[in-house]
Tab-separated table of C-alpha atoms in Angstrom:
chain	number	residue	atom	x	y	z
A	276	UNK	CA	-16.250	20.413	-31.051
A	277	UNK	CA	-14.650	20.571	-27.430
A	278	UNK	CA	-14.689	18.418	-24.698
A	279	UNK	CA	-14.394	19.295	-20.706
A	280	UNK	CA	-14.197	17.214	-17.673
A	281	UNK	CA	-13.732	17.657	-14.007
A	282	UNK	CA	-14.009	16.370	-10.575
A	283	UNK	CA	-16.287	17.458	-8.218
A	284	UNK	CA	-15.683	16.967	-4.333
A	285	UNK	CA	-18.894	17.346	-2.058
A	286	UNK	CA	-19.093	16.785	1.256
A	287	UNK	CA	-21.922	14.635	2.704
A	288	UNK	CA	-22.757	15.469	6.562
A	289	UNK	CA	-24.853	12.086	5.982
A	290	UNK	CA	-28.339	11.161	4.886
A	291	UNK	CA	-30.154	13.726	2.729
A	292	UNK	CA	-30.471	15.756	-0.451
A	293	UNK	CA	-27.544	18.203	-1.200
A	294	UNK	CA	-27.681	21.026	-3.397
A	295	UNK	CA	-24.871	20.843	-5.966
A	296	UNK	CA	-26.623	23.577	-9.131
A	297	UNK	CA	-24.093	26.161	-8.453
A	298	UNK	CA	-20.877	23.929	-8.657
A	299	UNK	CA	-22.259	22.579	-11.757
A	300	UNK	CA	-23.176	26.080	-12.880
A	301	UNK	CA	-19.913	27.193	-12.514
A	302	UNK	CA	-17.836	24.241	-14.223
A	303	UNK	CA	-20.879	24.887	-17.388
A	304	UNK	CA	-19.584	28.265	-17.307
A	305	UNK	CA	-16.097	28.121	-17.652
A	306	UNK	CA	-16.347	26.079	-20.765
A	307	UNK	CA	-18.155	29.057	-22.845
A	308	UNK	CA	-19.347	26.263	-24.793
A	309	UNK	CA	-22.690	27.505	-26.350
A	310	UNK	CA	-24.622	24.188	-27.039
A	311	UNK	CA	-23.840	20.696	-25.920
A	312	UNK	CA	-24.390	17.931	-23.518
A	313	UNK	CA	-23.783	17.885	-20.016
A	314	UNK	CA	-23.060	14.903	-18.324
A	315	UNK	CA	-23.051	14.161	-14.505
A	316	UNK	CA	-22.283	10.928	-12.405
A	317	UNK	CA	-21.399	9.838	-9.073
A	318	UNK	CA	-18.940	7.383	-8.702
A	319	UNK	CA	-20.783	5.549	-5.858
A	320	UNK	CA	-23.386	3.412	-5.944
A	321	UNK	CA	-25.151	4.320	-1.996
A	322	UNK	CA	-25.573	7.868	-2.991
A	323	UNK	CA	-27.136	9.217	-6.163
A	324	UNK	CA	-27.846	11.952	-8.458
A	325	UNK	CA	-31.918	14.433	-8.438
A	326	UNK	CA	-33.040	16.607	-10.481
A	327	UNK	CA	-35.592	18.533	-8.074
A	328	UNK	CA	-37.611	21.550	-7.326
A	329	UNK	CA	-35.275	23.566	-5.589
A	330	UNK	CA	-37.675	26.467	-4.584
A	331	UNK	CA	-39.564	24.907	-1.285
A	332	UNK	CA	-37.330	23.136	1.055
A	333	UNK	CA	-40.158	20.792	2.433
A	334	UNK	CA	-40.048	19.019	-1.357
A	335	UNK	CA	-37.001	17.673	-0.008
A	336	UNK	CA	-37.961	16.919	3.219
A	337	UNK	CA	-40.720	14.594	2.029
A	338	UNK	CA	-38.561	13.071	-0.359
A	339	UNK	CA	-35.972	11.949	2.004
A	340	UNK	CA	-38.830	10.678	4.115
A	341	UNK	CA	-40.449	9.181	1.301
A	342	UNK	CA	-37.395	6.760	0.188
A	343	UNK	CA	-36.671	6.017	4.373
A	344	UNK	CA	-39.798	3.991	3.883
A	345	UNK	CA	-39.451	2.960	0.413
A	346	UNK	CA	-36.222	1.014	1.337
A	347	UNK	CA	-36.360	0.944	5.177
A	348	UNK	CA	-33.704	-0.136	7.459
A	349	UNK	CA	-34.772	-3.509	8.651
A	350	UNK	CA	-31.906	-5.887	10.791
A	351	UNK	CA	-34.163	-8.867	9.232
A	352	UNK	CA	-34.718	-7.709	5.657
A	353	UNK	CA	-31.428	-8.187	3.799
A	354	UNK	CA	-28.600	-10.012	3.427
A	355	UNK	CA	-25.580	-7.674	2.622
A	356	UNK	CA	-24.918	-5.349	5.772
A	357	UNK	CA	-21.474	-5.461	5.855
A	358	UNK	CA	-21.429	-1.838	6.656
A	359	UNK	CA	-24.220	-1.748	9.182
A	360	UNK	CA	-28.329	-1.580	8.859
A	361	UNK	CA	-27.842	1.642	6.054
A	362	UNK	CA	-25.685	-0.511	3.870
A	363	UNK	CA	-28.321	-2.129	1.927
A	364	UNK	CA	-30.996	0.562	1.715
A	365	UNK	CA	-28.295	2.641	0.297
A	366	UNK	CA	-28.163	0.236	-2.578
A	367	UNK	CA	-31.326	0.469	-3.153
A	368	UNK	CA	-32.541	3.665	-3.013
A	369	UNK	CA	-29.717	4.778	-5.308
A	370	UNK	CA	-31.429	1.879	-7.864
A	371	UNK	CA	-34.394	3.505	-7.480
A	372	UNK	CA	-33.039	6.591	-8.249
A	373	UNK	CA	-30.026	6.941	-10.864
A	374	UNK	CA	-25.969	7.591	-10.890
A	375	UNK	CA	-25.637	9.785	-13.599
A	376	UNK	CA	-27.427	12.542	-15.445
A	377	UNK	CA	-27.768	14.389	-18.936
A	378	UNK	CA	-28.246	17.811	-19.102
A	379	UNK	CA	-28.403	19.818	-23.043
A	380	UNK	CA	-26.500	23.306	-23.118
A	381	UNK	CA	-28.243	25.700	-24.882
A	382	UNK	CA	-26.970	29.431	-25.224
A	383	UNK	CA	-24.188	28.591	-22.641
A	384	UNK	CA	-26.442	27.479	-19.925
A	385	UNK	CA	-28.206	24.084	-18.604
A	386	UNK	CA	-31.779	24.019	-19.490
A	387	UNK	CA	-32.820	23.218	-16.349
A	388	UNK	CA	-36.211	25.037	-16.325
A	389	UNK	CA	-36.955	27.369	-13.789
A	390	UNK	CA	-37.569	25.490	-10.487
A	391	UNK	CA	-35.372	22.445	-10.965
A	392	UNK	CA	-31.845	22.010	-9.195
A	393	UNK	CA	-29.475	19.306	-9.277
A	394	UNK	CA	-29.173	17.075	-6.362
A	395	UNK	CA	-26.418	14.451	-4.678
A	396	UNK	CA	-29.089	11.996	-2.897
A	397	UNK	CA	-26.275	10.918	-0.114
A	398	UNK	CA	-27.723	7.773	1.742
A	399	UNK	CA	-25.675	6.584	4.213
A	400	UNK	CA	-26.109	7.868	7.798
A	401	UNK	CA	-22.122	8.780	8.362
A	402	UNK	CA	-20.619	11.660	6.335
A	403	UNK	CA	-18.836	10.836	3.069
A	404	UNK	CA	-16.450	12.077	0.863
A	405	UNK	CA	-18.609	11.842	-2.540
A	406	UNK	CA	-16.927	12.291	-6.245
A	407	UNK	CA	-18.865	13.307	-8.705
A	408	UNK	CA	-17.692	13.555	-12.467
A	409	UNK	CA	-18.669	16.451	-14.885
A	410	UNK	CA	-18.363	16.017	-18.665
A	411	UNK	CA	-19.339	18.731	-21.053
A	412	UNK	CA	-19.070	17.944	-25.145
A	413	UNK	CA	-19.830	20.764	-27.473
A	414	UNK	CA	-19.110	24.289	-29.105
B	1364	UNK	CA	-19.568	16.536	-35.820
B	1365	UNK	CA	-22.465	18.789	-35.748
B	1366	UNK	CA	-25.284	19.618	-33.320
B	1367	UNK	CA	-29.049	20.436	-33.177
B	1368	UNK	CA	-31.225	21.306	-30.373
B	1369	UNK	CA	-35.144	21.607	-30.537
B	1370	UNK	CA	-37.771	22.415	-27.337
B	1371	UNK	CA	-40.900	20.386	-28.225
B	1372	UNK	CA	-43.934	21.678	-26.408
B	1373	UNK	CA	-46.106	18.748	-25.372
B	1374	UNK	CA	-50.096	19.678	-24.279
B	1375	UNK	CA	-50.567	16.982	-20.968
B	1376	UNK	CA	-54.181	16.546	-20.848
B	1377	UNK	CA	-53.490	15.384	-17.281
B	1378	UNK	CA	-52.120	12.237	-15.109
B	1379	UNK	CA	-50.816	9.679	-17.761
B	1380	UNK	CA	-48.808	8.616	-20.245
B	1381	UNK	CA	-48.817	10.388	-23.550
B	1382	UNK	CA	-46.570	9.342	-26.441
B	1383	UNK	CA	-44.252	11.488	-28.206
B	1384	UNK	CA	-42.000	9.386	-30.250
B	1385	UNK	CA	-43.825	10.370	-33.407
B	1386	UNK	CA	-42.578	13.914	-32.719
B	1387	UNK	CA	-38.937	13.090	-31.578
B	1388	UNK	CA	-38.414	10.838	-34.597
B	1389	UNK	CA	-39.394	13.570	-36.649
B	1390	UNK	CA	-36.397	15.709	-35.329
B	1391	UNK	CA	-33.959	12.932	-35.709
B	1392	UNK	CA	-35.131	12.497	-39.389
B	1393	UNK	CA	-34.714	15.794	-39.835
B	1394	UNK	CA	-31.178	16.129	-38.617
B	1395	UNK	CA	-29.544	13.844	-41.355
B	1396	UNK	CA	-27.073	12.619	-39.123
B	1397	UNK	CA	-26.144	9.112	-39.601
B	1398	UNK	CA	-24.448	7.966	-36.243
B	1399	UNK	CA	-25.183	9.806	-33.074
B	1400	UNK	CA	-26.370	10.312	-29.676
B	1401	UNK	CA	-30.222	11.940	-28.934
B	1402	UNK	CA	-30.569	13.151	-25.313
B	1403	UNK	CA	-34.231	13.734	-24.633
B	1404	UNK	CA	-34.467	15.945	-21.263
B	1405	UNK	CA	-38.012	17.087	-19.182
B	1406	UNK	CA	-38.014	20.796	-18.235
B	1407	UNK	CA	-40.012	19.937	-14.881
B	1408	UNK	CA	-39.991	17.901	-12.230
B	1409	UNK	CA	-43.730	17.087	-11.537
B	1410	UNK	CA	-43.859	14.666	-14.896
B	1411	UNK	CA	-41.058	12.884	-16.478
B	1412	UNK	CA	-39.837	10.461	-19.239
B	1413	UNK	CA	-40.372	6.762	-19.930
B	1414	UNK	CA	-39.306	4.462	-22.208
B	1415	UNK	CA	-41.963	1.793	-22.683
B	1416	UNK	CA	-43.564	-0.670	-24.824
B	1417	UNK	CA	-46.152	1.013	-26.849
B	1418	UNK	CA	-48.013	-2.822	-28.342
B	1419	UNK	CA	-50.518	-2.822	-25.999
B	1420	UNK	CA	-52.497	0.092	-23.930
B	1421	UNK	CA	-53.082	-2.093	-21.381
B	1422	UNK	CA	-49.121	-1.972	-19.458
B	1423	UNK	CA	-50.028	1.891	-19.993
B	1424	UNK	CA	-52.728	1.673	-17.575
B	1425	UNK	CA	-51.011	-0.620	-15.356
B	1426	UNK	CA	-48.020	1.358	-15.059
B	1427	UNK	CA	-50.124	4.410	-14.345
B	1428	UNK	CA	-52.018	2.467	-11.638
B	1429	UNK	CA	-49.086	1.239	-10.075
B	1430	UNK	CA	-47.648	4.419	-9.648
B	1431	UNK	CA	-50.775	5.707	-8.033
B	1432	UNK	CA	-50.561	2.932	-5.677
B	1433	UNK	CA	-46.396	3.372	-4.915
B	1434	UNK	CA	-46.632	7.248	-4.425
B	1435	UNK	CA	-50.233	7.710	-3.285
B	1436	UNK	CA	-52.206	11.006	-2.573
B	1437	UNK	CA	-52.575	11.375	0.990
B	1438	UNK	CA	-53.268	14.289	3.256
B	1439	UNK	CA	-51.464	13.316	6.236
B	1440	UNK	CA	-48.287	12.155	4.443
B	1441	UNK	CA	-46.584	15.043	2.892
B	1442	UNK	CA	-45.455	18.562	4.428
B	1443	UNK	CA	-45.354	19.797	0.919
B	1444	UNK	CA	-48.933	20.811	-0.466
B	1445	UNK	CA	-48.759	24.058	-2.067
B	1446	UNK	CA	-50.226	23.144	-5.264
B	1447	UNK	CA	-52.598	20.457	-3.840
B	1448	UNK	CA	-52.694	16.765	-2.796
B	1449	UNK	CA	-51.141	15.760	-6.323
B	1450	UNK	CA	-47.796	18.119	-5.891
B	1451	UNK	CA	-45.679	15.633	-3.944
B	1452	UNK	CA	-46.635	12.442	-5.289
B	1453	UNK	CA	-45.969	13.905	-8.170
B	1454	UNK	CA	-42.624	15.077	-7.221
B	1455	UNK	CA	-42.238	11.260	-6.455
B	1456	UNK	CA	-42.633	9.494	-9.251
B	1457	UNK	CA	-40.769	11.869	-11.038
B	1458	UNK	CA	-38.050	11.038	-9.085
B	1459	UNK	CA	-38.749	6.928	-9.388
B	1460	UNK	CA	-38.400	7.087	-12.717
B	1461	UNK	CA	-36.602	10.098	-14.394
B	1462	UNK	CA	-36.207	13.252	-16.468
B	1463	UNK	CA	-33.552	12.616	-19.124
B	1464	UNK	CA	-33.220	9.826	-21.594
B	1465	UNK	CA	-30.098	9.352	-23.785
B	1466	UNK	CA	-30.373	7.071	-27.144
B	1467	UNK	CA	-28.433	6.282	-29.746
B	1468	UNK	CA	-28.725	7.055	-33.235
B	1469	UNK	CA	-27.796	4.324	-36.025
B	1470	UNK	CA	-28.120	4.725	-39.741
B	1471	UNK	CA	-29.837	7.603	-38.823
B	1472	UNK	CA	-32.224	6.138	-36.474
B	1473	UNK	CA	-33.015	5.760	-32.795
B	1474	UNK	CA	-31.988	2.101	-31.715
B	1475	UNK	CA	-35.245	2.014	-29.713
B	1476	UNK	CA	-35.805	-1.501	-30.560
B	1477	UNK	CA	-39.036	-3.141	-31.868
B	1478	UNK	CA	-41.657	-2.198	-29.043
B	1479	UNK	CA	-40.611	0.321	-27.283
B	1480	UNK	CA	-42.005	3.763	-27.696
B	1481	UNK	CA	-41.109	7.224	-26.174
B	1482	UNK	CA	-43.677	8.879	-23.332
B	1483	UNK	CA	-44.128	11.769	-21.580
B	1484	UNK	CA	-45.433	10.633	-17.955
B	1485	UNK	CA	-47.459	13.422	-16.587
B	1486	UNK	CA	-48.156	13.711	-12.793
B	1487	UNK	CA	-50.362	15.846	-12.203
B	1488	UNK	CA	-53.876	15.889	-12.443
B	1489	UNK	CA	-54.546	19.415	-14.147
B	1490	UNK	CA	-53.688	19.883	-17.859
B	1491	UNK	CA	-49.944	20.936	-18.195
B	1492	UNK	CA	-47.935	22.340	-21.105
B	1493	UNK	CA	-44.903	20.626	-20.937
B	1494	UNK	CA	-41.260	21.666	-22.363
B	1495	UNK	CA	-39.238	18.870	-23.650
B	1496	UNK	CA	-35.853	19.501	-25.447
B	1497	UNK	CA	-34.601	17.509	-27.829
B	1498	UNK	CA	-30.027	17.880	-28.306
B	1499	UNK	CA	-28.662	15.347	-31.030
B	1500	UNK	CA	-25.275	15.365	-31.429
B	1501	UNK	CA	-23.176	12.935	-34.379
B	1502	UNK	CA	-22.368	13.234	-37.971
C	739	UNK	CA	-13.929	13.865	-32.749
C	740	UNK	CA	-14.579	10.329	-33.330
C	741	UNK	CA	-17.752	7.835	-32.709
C	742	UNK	CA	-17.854	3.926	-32.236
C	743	UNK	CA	-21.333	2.166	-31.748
C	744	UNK	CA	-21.753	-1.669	-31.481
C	745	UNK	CA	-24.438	-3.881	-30.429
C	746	UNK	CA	-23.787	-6.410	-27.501
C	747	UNK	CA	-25.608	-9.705	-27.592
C	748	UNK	CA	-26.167	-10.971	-23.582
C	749	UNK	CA	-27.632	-14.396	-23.133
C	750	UNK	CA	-30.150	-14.044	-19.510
C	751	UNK	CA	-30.370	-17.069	-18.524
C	752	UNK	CA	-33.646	-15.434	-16.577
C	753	UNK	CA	-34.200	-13.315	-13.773
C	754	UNK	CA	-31.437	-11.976	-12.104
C	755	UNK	CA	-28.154	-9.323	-12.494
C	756	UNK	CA	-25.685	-10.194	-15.053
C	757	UNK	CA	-22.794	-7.937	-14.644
C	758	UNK	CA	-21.605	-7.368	-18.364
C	759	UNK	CA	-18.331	-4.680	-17.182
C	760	UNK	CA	-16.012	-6.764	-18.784
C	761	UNK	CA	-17.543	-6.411	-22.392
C	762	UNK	CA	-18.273	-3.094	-22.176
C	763	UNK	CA	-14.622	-2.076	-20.901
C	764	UNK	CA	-13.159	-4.214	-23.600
C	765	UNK	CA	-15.029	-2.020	-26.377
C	766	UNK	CA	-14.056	1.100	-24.718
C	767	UNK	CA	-10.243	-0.560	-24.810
C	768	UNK	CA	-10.589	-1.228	-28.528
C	769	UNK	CA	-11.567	2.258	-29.595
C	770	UNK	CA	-8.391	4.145	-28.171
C	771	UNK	CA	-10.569	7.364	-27.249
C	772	UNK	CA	-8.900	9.506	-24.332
C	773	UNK	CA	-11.571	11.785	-23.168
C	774	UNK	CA	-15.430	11.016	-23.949
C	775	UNK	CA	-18.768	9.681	-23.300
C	776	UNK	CA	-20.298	6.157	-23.024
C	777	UNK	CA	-24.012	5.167	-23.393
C	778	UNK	CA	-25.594	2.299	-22.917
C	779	UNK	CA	-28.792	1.692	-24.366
C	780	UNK	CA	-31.094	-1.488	-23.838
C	781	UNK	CA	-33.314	-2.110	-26.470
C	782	UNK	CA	-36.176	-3.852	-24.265
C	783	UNK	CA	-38.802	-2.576	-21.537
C	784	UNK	CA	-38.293	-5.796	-19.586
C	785	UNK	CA	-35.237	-5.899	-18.594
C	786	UNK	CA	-33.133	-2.842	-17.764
C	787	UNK	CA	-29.049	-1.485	-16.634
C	788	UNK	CA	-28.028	-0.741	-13.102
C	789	UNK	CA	-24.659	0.334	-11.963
C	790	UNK	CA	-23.922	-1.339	-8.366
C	791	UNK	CA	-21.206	-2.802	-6.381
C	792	UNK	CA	-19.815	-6.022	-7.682
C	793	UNK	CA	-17.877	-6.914	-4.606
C	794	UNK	CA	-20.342	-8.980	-2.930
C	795	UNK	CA	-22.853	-11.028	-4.440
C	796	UNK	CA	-25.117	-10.462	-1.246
C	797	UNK	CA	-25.767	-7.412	-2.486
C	798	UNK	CA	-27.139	-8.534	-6.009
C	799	UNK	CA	-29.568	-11.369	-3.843
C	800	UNK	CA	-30.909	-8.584	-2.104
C	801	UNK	CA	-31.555	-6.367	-5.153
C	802	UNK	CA	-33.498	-8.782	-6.757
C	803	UNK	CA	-35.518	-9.818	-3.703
C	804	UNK	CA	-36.600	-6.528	-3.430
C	805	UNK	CA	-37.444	-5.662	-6.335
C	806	UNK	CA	-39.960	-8.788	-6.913
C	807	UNK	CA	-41.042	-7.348	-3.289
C	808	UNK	CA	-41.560	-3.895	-4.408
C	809	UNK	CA	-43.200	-5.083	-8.009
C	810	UNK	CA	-44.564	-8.247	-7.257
C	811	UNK	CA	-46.204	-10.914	-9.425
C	812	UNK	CA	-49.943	-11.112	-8.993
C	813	UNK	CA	-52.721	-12.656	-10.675
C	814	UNK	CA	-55.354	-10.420	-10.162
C	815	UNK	CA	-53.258	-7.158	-9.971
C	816	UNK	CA	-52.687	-6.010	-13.523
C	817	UNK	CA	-54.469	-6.149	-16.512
C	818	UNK	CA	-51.502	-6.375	-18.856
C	819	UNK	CA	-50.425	-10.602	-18.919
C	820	UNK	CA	-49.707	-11.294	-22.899
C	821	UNK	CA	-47.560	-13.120	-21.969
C	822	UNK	CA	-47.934	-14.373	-18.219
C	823	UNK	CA	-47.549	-13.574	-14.621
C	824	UNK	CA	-43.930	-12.046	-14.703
C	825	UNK	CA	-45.029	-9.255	-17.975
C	826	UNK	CA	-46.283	-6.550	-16.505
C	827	UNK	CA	-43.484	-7.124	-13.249
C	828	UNK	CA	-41.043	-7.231	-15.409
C	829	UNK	CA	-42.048	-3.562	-17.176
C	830	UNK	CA	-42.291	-1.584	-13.534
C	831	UNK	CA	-38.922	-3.031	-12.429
C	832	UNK	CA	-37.389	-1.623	-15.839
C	833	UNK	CA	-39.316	1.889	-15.289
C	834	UNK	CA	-38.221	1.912	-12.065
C	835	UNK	CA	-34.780	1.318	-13.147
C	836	UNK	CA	-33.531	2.698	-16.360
C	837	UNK	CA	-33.046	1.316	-19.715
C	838	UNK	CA	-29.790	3.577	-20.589
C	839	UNK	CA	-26.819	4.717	-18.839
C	840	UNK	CA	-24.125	7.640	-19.476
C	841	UNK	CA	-20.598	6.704	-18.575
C	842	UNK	CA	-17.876	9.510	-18.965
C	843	UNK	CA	-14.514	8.339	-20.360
C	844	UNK	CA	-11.362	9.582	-18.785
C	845	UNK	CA	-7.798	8.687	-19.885
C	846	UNK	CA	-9.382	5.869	-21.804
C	847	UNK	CA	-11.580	4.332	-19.178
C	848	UNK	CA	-14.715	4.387	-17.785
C	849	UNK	CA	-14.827	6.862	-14.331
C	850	UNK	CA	-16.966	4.117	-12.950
C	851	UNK	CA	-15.217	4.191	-9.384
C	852	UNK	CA	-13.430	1.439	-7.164
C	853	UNK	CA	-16.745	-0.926	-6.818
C	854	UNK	CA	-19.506	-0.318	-9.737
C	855	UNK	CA	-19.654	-2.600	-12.019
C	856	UNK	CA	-22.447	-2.633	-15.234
C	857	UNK	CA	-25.201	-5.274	-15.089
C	858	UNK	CA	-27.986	-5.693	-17.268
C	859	UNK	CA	-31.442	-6.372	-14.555
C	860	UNK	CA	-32.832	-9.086	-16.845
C	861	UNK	CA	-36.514	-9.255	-14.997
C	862	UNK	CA	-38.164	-12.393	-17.201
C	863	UNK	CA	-38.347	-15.715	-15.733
C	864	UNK	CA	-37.549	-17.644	-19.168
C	865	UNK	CA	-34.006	-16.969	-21.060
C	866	UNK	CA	-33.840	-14.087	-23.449
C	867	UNK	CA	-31.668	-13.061	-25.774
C	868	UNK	CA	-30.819	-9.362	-24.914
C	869	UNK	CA	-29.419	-7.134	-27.397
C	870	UNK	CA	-27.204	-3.938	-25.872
C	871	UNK	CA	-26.179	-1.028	-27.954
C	872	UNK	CA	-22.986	0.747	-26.712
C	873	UNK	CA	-22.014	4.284	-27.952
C	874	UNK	CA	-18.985	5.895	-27.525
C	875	UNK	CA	-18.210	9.865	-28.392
C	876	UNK	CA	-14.741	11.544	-27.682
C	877	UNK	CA	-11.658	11.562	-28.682
């Protein structure tokens, strides 16, 4: 049994859903392990981790959307804003959500299915620096 | 340390919450492994898994209703509508809740507590075959 | 390869976040493992585990006031109240949340990031005993 793990640096422009399958792919790859257990988690808790259809881009669209008004931005709704109005909602649509994923290897690849792709759900408006951790145990 | 990985193929009659612990117990059982981790991971992204308490039918229904309510059918909400009014709500809830569960294994059994059973929560309103693997890993 | 697993007793005093880091980085301390991964599994479906920031406590206030927002209590909503008003709240704030978490393990601690910190989301108004099973793989 073998263990991997690695750092993953993505770029958030700001608020939205951002496509981060290949770099996964890739570190998967590398490993030639042929079965084991994927692990993936973001080390921040106002952006989060989606495993989404990937084929129609308007899925995404209406997601993002969808959680703006799930967990609005509202100057008279919370308490913490320390770093502005998308402080809070950040929180909380990364609670709603979830940090960290777990993904089964099987023949050497993810068994993701054939329309899913793994996303980093950034939340806050600005653009971010985000780090996301993968760890791969198997053989 | 060894390894076993199983697809179960669940038959979704449609929206709801169908129960599959019976199934993934079975697996564990048959794995003989006395300490481990299961990681129980949904092939799709328009139903998901839940971890619930499986006493009484009733939060079934509730939780079922409440979701309905949260991420509602409606024709003037979503871009996304290729596969009908029930494709993005779907999408939704899969993404409230989510599509991989990870639980430990003790004295060769899940440490799933008293009540709580293991469910498939379908989305969408058709009957679905659903692929659900099944990795164990432990010794 | 090596595996720990031990069961972590937290007293909820009722509803609320009760960050339980400390105990869970003092297991992951004791078992001397370099490289490997964490899970934490709560055996109940009314109360659940978040990872947030645990710098200011203005951002646990506002977690909790929106979640008994989001899933509120209400007599004549649900059908599920065994055991009163807060029941059937207190199982759609756990499914909306998650009852397990997966923590990677590098150089012998948790890559939980500058501001996370591990709470258990106890959503019951009365005191519970909660019981917590940590599992550690690695080595």
């Amino acid at each position: 049994m073998r263990q991997a793990i690695r750092h993953l640096s993505v770029e958030a422009p700001g608020r939205g859903l951002i496509e981060i399958t290949a770099s996964v792919r890739r570190f998967v790859g590398e490993q030639l392990i042929e079965t084991g257990l994927l692990t993936v988690f973001c080390r921040h808790t106002s952006a989060s981790l989606l495993i989404q259809e990937n084929a129609d881009p308007s899925v995404r669209r209406d997601l993002e959307a969808y959680f703006a008004v799930l967990a609005p931005e509202d100057p008279d709704r919370y308490e913490h804003d320390t770093e502005g109005l998308d402080d809070m909602p950040a929180h909380l649509r990364a609670a709603l959500t979830q940090v960290q994923l777990s993904i089964p290897i099987e023949r050497g690849h993810m068994v993701l299915g054939t329309w899913p792709g793994i996303y980093l759900f950034e939340h806050r408006r600005r653009s971010q620096q985000r780090d996301i951790v993968l760890h791969l145990i198997g053989e």
